Every structure is written in C-alpha cells, then in structure tokens.
Coordinates of C-alpha atoms and ligand atoms in Angstrom, one line a residue:
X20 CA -31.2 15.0 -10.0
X21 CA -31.3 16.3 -6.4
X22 CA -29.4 14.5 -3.6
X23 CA -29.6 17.0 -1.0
X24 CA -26.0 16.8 0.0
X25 CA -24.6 18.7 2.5
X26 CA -22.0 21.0 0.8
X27 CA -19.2 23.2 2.9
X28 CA -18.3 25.6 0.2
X29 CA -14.7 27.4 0.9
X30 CA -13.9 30.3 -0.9
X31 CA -10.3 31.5 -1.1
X32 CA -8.5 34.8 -2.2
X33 CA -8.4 35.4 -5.8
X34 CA -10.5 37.2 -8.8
X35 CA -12.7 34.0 -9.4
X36 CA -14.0 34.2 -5.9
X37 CA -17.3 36.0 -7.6
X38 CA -17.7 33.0 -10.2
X39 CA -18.1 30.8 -7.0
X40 CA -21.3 32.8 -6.1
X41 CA -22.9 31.3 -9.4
X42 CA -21.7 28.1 -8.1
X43 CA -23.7 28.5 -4.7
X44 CA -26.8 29.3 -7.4
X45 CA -26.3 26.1 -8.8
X46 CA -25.7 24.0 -5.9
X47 CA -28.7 25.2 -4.5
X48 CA -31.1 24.6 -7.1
X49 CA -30.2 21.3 -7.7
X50 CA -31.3 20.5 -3.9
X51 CA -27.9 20.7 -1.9
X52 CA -27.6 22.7 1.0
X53 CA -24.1 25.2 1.2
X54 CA -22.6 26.7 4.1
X55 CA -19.7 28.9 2.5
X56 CA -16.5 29.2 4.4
X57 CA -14.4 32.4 3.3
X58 CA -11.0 33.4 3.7
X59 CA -9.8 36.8 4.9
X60 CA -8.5 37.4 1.5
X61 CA -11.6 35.8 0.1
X62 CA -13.8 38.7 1.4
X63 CA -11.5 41.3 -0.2
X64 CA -13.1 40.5 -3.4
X65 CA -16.7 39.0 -2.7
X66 CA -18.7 40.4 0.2
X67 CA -19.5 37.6 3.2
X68 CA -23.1 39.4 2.4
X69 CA -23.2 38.1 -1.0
X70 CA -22.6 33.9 -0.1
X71 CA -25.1 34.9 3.0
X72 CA -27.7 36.0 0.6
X73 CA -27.3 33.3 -2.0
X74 CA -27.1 30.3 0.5
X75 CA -29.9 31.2 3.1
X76 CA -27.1 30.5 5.7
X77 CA -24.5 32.8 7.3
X78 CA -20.8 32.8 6.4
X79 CA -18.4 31.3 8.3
X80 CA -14.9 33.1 8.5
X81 CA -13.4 33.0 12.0
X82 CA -11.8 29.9 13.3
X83 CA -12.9 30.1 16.9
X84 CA -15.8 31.5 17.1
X85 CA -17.4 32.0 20.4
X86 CA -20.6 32.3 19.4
X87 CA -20.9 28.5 18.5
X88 CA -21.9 26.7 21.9
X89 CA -18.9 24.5 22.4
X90 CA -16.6 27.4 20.8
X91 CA -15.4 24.0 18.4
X92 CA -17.4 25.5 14.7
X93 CA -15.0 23.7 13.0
X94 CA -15.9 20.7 14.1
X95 CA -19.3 20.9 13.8
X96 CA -18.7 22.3 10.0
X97 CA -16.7 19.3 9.1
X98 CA -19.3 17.3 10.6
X99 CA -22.3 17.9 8.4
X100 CA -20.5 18.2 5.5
X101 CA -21.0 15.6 3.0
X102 CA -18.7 17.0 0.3
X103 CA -16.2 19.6 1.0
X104 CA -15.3 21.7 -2.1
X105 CA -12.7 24.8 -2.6
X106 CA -13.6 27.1 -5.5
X107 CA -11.4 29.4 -6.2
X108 CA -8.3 27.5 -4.7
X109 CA -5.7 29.8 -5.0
X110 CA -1.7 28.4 -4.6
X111 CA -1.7 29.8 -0.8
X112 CA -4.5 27.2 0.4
X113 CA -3.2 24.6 -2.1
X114 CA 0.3 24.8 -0.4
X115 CA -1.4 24.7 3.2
X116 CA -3.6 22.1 2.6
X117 CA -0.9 19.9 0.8
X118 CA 1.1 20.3 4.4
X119 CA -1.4 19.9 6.7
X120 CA -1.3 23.6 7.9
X121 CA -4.2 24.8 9.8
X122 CA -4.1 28.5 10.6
X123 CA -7.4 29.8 9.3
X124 CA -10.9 28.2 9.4
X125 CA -10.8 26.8 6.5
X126 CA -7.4 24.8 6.2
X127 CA -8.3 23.7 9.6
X128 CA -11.6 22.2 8.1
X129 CA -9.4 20.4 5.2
X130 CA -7.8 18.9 8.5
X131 CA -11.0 18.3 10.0
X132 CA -13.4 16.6 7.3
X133 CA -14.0 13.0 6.7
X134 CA -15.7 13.3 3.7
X135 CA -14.9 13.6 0.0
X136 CA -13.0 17.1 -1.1
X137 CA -12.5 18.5 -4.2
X138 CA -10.6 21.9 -5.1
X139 CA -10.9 23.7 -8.0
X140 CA -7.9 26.0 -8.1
X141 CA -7.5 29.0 -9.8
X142 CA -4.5 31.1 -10.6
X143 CA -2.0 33.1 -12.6
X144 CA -0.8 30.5 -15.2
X145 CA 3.0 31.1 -14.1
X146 CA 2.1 30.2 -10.8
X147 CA 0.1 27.4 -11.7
X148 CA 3.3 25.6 -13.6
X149 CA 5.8 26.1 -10.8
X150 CA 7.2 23.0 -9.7
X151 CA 6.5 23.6 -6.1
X152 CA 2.3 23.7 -7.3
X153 CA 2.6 21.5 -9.3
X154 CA 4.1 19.5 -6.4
X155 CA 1.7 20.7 -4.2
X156 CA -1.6 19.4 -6.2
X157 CA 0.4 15.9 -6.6
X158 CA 0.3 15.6 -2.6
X159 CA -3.2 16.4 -2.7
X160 CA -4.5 13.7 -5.5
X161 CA -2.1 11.2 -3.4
X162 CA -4.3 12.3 0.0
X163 CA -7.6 11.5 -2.0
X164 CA -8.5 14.8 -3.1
X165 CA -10.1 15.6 -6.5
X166 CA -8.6 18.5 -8.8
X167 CA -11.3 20.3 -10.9
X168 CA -9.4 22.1 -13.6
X169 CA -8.0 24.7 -14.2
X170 CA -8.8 25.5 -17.7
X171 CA -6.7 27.4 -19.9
X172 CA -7.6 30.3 -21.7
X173 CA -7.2 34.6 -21.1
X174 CA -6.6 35.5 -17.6
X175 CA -7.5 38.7 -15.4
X176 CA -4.1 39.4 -15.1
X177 CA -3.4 39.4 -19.1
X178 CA -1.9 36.4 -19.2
X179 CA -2.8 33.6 -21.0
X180 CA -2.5 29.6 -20.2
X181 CA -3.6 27.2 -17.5
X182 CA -5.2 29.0 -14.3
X183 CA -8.7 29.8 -14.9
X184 CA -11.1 28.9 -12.7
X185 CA -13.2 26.3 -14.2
X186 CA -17.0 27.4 -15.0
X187 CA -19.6 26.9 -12.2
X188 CA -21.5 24.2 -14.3
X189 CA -18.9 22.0 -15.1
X190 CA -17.7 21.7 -11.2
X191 CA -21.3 21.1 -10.6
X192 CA -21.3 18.4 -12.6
X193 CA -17.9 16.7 -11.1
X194 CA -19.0 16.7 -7.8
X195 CA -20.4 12.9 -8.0
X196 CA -20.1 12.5 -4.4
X197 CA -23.4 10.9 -2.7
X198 CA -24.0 11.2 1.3
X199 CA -23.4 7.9 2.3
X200 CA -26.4 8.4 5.1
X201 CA -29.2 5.6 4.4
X202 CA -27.5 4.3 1.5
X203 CA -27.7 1.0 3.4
X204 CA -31.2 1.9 5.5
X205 CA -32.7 -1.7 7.0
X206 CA -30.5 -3.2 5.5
X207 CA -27.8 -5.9 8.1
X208 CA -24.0 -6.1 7.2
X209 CA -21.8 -8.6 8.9
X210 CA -18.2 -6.9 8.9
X211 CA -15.0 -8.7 10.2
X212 CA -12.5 -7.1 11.4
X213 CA -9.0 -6.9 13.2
X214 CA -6.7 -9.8 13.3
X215 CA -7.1 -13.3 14.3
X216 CA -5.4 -14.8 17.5
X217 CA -4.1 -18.4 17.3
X218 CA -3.0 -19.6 20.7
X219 CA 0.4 -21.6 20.5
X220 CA -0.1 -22.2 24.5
X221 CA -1.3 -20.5 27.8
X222 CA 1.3 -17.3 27.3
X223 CA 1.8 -16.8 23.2
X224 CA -0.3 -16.5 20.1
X225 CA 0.6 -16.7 16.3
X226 CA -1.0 -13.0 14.6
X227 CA -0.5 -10.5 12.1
X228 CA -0.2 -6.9 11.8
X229 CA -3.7 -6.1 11.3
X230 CA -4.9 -3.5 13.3
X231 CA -8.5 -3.6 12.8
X232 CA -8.7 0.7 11.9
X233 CA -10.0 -0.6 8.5
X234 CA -13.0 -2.8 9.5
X235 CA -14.0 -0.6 11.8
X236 CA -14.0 2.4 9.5
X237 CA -16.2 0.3 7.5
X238 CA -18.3 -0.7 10.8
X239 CA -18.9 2.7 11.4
X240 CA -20.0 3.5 7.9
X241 CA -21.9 1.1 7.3
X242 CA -23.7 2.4 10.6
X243 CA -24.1 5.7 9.2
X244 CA -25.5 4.3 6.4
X245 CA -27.9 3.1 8.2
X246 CA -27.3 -0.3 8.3
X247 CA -27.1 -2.6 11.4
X248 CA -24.0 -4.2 12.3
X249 CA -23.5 -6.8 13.8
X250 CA -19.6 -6.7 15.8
X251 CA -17.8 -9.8 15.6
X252 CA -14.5 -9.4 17.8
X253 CA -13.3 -13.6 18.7
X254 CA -10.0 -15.3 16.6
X255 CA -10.2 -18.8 15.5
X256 CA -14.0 -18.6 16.9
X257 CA -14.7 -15.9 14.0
X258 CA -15.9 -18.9 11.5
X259 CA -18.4 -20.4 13.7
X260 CA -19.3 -16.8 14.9
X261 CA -20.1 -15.3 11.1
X262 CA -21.8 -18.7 9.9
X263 CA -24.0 -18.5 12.5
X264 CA -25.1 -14.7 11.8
X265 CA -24.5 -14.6 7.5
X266 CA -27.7 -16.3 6.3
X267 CA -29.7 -14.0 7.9
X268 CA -27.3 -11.0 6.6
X269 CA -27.8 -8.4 3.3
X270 CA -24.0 -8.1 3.2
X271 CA -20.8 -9.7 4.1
X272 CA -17.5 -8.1 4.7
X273 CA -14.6 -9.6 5.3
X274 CA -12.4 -7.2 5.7
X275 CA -10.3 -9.2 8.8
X276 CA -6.7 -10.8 8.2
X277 CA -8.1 -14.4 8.9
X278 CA -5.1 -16.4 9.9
X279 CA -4.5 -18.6 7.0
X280 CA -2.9 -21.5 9.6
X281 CA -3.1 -22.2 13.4
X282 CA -0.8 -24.5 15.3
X283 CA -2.7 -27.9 15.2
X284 CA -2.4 -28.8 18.7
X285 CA -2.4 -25.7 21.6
X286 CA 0.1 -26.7 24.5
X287 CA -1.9 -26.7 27.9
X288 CA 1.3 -25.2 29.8
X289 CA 4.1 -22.8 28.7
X290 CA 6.2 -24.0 26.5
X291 CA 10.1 -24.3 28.0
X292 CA 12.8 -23.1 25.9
X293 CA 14.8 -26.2 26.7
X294 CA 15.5 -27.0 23.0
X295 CA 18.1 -24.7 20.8
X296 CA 14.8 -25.2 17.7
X297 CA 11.2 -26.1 17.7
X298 CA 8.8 -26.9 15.4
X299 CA 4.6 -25.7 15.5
X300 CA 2.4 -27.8 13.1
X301 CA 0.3 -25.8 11.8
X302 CA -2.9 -26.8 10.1
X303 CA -5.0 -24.8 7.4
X304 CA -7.8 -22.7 9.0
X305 CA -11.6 -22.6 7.3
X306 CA -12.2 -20.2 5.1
X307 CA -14.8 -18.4 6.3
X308 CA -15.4 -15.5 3.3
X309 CA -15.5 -18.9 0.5
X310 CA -17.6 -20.4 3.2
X311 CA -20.1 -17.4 3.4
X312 CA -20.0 -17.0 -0.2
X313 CA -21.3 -21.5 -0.6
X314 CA -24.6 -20.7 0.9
X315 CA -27.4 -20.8 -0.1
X316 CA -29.0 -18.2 1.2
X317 CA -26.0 -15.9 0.9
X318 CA -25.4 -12.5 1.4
X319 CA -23.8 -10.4 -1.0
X320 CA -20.5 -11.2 -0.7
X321 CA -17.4 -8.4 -0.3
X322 CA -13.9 -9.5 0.1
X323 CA -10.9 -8.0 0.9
X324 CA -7.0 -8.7 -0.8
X325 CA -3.7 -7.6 1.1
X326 CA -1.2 -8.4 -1.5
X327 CA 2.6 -7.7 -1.5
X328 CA 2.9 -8.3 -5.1
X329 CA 0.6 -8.9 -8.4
X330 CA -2.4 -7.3 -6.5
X331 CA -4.5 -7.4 -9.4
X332 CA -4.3 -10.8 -10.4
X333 CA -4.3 -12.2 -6.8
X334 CA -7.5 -10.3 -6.2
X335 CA -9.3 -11.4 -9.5
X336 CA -8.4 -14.6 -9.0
X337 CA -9.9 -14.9 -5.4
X338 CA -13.1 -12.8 -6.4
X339 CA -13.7 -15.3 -9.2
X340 CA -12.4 -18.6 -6.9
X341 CA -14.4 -17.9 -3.8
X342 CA -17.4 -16.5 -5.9
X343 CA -17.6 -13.3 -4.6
X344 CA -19.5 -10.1 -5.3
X345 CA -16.6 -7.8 -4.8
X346 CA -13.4 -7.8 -3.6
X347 CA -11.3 -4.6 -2.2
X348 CA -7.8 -4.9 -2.8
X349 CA -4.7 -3.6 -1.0
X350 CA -1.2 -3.3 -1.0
X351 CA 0.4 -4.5 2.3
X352 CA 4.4 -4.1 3.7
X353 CA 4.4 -0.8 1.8
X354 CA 5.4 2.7 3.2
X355 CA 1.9 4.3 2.7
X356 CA -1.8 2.5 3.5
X357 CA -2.4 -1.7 4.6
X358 CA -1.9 -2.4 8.3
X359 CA -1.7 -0.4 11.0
X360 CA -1.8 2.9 8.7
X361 CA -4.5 5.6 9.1
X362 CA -4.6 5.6 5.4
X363 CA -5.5 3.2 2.9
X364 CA -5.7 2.7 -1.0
X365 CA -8.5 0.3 -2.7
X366 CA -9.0 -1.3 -6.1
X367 CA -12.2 -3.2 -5.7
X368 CA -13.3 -5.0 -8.6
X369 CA -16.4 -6.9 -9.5
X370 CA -17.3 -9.7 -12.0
X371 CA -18.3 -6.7 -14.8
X372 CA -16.2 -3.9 -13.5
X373 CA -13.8 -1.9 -11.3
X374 CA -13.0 1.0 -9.0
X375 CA -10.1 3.0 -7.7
X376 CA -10.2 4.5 -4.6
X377 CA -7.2 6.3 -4.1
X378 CA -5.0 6.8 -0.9
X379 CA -6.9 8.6 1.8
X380 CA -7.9 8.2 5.4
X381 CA -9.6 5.2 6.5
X382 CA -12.9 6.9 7.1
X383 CA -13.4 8.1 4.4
X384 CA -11.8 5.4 2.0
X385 CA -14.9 2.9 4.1
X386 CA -17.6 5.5 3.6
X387 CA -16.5 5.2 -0.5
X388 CA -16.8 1.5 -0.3
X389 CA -19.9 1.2 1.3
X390 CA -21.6 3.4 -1.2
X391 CA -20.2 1.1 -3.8
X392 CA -21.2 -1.7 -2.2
X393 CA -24.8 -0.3 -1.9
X394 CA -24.5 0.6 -5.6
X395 CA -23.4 -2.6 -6.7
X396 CA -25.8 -4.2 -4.0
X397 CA -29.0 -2.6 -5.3
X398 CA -27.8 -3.4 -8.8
X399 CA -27.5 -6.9 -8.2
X400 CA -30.8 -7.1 -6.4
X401 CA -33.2 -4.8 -9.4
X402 CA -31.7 -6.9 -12.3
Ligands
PMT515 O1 -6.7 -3.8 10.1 P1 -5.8 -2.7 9.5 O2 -4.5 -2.5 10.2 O3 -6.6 -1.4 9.3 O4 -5.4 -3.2 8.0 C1 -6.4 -3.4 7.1 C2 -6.1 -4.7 6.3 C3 -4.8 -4.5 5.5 C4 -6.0 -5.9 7.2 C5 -7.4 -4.9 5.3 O5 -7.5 -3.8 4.5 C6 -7.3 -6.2 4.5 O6 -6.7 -6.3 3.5 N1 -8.0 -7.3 5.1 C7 -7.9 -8.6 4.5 C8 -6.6 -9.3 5.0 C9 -6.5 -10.7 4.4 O7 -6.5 -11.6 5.2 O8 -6.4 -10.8 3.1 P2 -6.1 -12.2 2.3 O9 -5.8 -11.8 1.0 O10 -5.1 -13.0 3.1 O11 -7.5 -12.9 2.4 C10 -8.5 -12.8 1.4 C11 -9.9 -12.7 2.0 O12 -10.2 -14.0 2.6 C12 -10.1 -11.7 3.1 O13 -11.4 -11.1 2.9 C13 -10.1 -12.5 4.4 O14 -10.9 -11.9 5.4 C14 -10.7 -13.8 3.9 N2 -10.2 -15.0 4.7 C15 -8.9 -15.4 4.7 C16 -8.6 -16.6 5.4 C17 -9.6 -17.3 6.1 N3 -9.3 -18.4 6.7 N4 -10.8 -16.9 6.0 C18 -11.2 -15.8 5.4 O15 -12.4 -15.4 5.4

C-alpha cells in the first residue's frame, strides 16, 4: 500500500551498492519518494547517474555544498526524511555511525535525523563476525536503529557465510515506518509535561527530576501530527488546569511527574533554621491522569510509568487501576534514558497488547508513540 514516505536512501562502499538501485525501483513504485545519499566509495561501484535516473532527484554526495541556499544540505536532508535507510552498510559506516563520527555527508546525516533508521549491512562474512562489528551493530540496536540482515549465503569475494546484502524486496517490506505527519489531523491532545512545583514557603519548593524533554518531544509531535496542543506549564494548578480542558480533548497524555504529595500547609514567610530537625506534612495530591480517565466524556487516555523496579507489573497494574487506554513505561535512576536524559526507552502496553520502543532520542521515541497512539486511537474509535 502506498504511504508516500519521504525516504533518504544512503548508499555506502561495497559490491551490493548496485542491488540498492533495485531498491530505489521499489521504493518508488510503491509511492515513496527517495533522495539517495552516496559515499565517495559508494560511487566507485554505482554511478551518482544511475540513483539520479532511478529516483527523479539528484544525488547528494558532498557535505557542504554551497549550492544549497543556507550551505546547511544536511540539515535540510535530515529534515524531510521520514525514514532514513543504509543499504549497503558496509563495516566503515557501521563503525562511524556506532561512534557518532561525522566526516562525510552521510554519517553526519545519521547525526542529524530524527526519524526512524534502518541499515542493512553488507559485508565479507569474516568481517561481519569480528567482535568489534559485532560490537558495533549492538551500539546501534541500543541507539534505536533497525538491523536488516545480512543473509548468509555465497559471497562476491568467494566466501561463504553471513554478509550478504539482503534482497531489495525483503527490506522493502521491513521498512514499516509511517510519517507521523497528520496522523493525528483535527484531532486536540492535552499533553502534561515537566515537573510539578510544591511550595514548602516563600523561598523553597518540594520537586523531582523531571525535566520536561519528554513531554515536550511528545508536544511537538503531536503538533507535527497535526494535532492541536494545548500547553499546560502550572504545578499543583495542573489538576484544575487539565480538568478544565480534557472533556473537550481526543487524547490525554500525561506524561508529567505529578508530585505524588505536597506539604499540607505552605508557610507564608521563610522558614528559620532555628531547629536541629523539622518535620513537613505532606498530604496526597489528586490524581489527575485517574481523574481524566472517570469522565464521562473522556478522552482517550495515555499514561506514563517511571519505575525503578518491576516496571512491567507497576505499569499494568496502573493501566488496568486507573482505566487507562495506554500506558508508556520507563525505567528511572538508571544510567541510560528517564529524567533529564536526551534518550529514552518505552514499553507501552494496552489492555489487548504491547510495544517496545527501544532506547533512542526523545524525538524520535515521541514521534513512535504518537503513531501508536493514533493507531490504537483510531482502533478504538472504528470498532
Ligand atoms: O521530563 P523528562 O526529564 O524528559 O523525564 C521523562 C519522565 C521520566 C518524567 C517521563 O517519561 C515519565 O515517566 N513521566 C511520568 C512520571 C510519573 O509521575 O510517573 P508515575 O508512575 O509516578 O505516575 C503515573 C502516571 O500518573 C503518570 O502519567 C503521571 O502523570 C500520573 N499522575 C501521577 C500523580 C498524580 N497526582 N497525578 C497524575 O496524573
């Protein structure tokens, strides 16, 4: 079925460069549009000419280019793409994508995008096995990325074993990315974010650690999806803030660290440290996401779970306690992803189902939750 994605095609050195101009065949007749990126080594074995001619589009190989207006062609590459694939990967751009190195167009664009990529490498089988690849292509599953292959079988080289390229069709049919763009068009999500303030007196506060880089990843997609979003920024005013706006919302999420407690009575002057120990009361806040869920005219209802331990349970048991839709769970006071990190990691499950979403940047880990919502959204509303 044709989705019209956007897809940045980049073609590295090695023999099964020419089986990625099938690929561009493909792509293109099942309504995606693909702008091919080459390396240097790339156009040793496939003419520039030959992606030109097969895509409609020219080929991109220089990193600055000053023909591009704002000499940033990058940029605008990583931009409009909706999916960006490498076919052939060879062990060179593994390596430098896997360390972040950016000293060619397109390892600069693996930098750059904030949408899905997938790599399809292909290779002599001996390479292939070494530790260091195989090291290499663990760092790039644990960034988000999606390996396609190889496939084993009888290599240009002579060899045979894991390293071939896999066929055109079959990465066709992996790529399962959508564009997240109108996914959510006309529709209005309600999205908290960020921490929650409680004042302990004039000067101090009781928070957490959240930074708010996650709801507003999710704002922003949402946004690009089309949607309208409505920012809600107050602390203990965020429960009388979100009632008043949910009713009248397609989707909730609540994706800020509420604060569970807030002292019961705020001091009206500083608090003098005459004492040698204190004592706060604290009282229990509202729930506001079990709250949004109890209407009756509710939105469909997304969640969020930071857990430092049993993060499935804890997150099953709130999505079926609060009677919730979904609910995106995280692990929190770890080295990688939860607060304050530009990554995250998500399980989200549903009453008949579940998805990974494994560690990448925020961005792009709320542009994959927002198509599930939508999915699960439209689901919910056809049956
Ligand atoms: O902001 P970042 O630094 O980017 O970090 C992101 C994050 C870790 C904060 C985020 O991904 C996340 O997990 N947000 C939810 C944090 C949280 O409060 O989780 P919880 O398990 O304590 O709460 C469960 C759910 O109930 C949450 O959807 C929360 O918004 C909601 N809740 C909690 C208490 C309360 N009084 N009202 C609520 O609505």
């Amino acid at each position: 079925m044709a989705i019209n994605r956007h897809i940045l095609l980049g073609v590295s050195g090695g023999i099964a460069a020419y089986k990625a101009a099938e690929l561009v065949r493909l792509l293109r007749k099942q309504g995606d549009e693909v702008r091919v990126v080459m390396t240097e080594s790339a156009t040793q074995f496939v003419s520039p000419l030959t992606f030109q001619a097969l895509s409609g589009n020219s080929v991109h190989t220089e990193l600055l280019n000053a023909q591009e207006e704002n000499a940033m062609g990058h940029i605008n590459l990583a931009r409009w793409a909706d999916v960006l694939l490498i076919a052939p990967a060879t062990a060179n751009i593994i390596a430098k994508c896997s360390h972040g190195l950016a000293d060619d167009l397109l390892s600069t664009l693996y930098l750059a995008v904030s949408c899905p990529v997938y790599i399809a490498p292909a290779m002599n089988q001996a390479m292939w096995s070494k530790t260091v690849t195989q090291e290499n292509v663990a760092k790039l599953k644990g960034q988000g990325v999606t390996i396609i292959g190889p496939e084993s079988g009888e290599q240009a080289c002579g060899d045979t074993g894991f390293g071939r390229m896999s066929e055109p069709a079959f990465i066709c049919e992996q790529l399962v990315a959508k564009p997240v763009e109108r996914c959510l068009q006309g529709l209005t999500v309600l999205i908290s974010a960020g921490p929650t303030r409680e004042p302990i007196d004039p000067v101090r506060y009781i928070t957490n650690r959240s930074s708010g880089k996650m709801g507003y990843a999710l704002a922003h997609a949402a946004l690009k999806a089309g949607a309208t979003v409505i920012y809600v920024e107050t602390a203990a005013e965020m429960y009388e803030a979100v009632m008043a706006k949910a009713s009248g919302c397609d989707i909730y999420i609540g994706t800020a660290a509420v604060a569970d407690y807030s002292p019961d009575v705020i001091q009206p002057q500083k608090i003098k440290k005459h004492a040698s120990q204190t004592t706060i009361i604290l009282q229990k806040t509202k729930d506001i996401l079990a709250a949004v869920a109890k209407l009756d005219s509710c939105p469909f209802t997304v969640g969020f779970a930071a857990e430092t331990e049993n993060l499935e349970a804890y997150a099953q048991h709130k999505l079926h306690e609060k009677n919730l839709d979904m609910i995106a769970a995280n692990w929190v006071g770890r080295e990688q992803g939860g607060f304050d990190s530009e990554q995250n990691a998500l399980q989200v499950f549903w009453k008949t189902g579940q998805k990974n979403l494994a560690m990448m940047n925020k961005t792009q880990l709320a542009e994959q939750l927002i198509l599930l919502c939508a999915e699960r959204f439209n689901e919910k509303n056809t049956t």
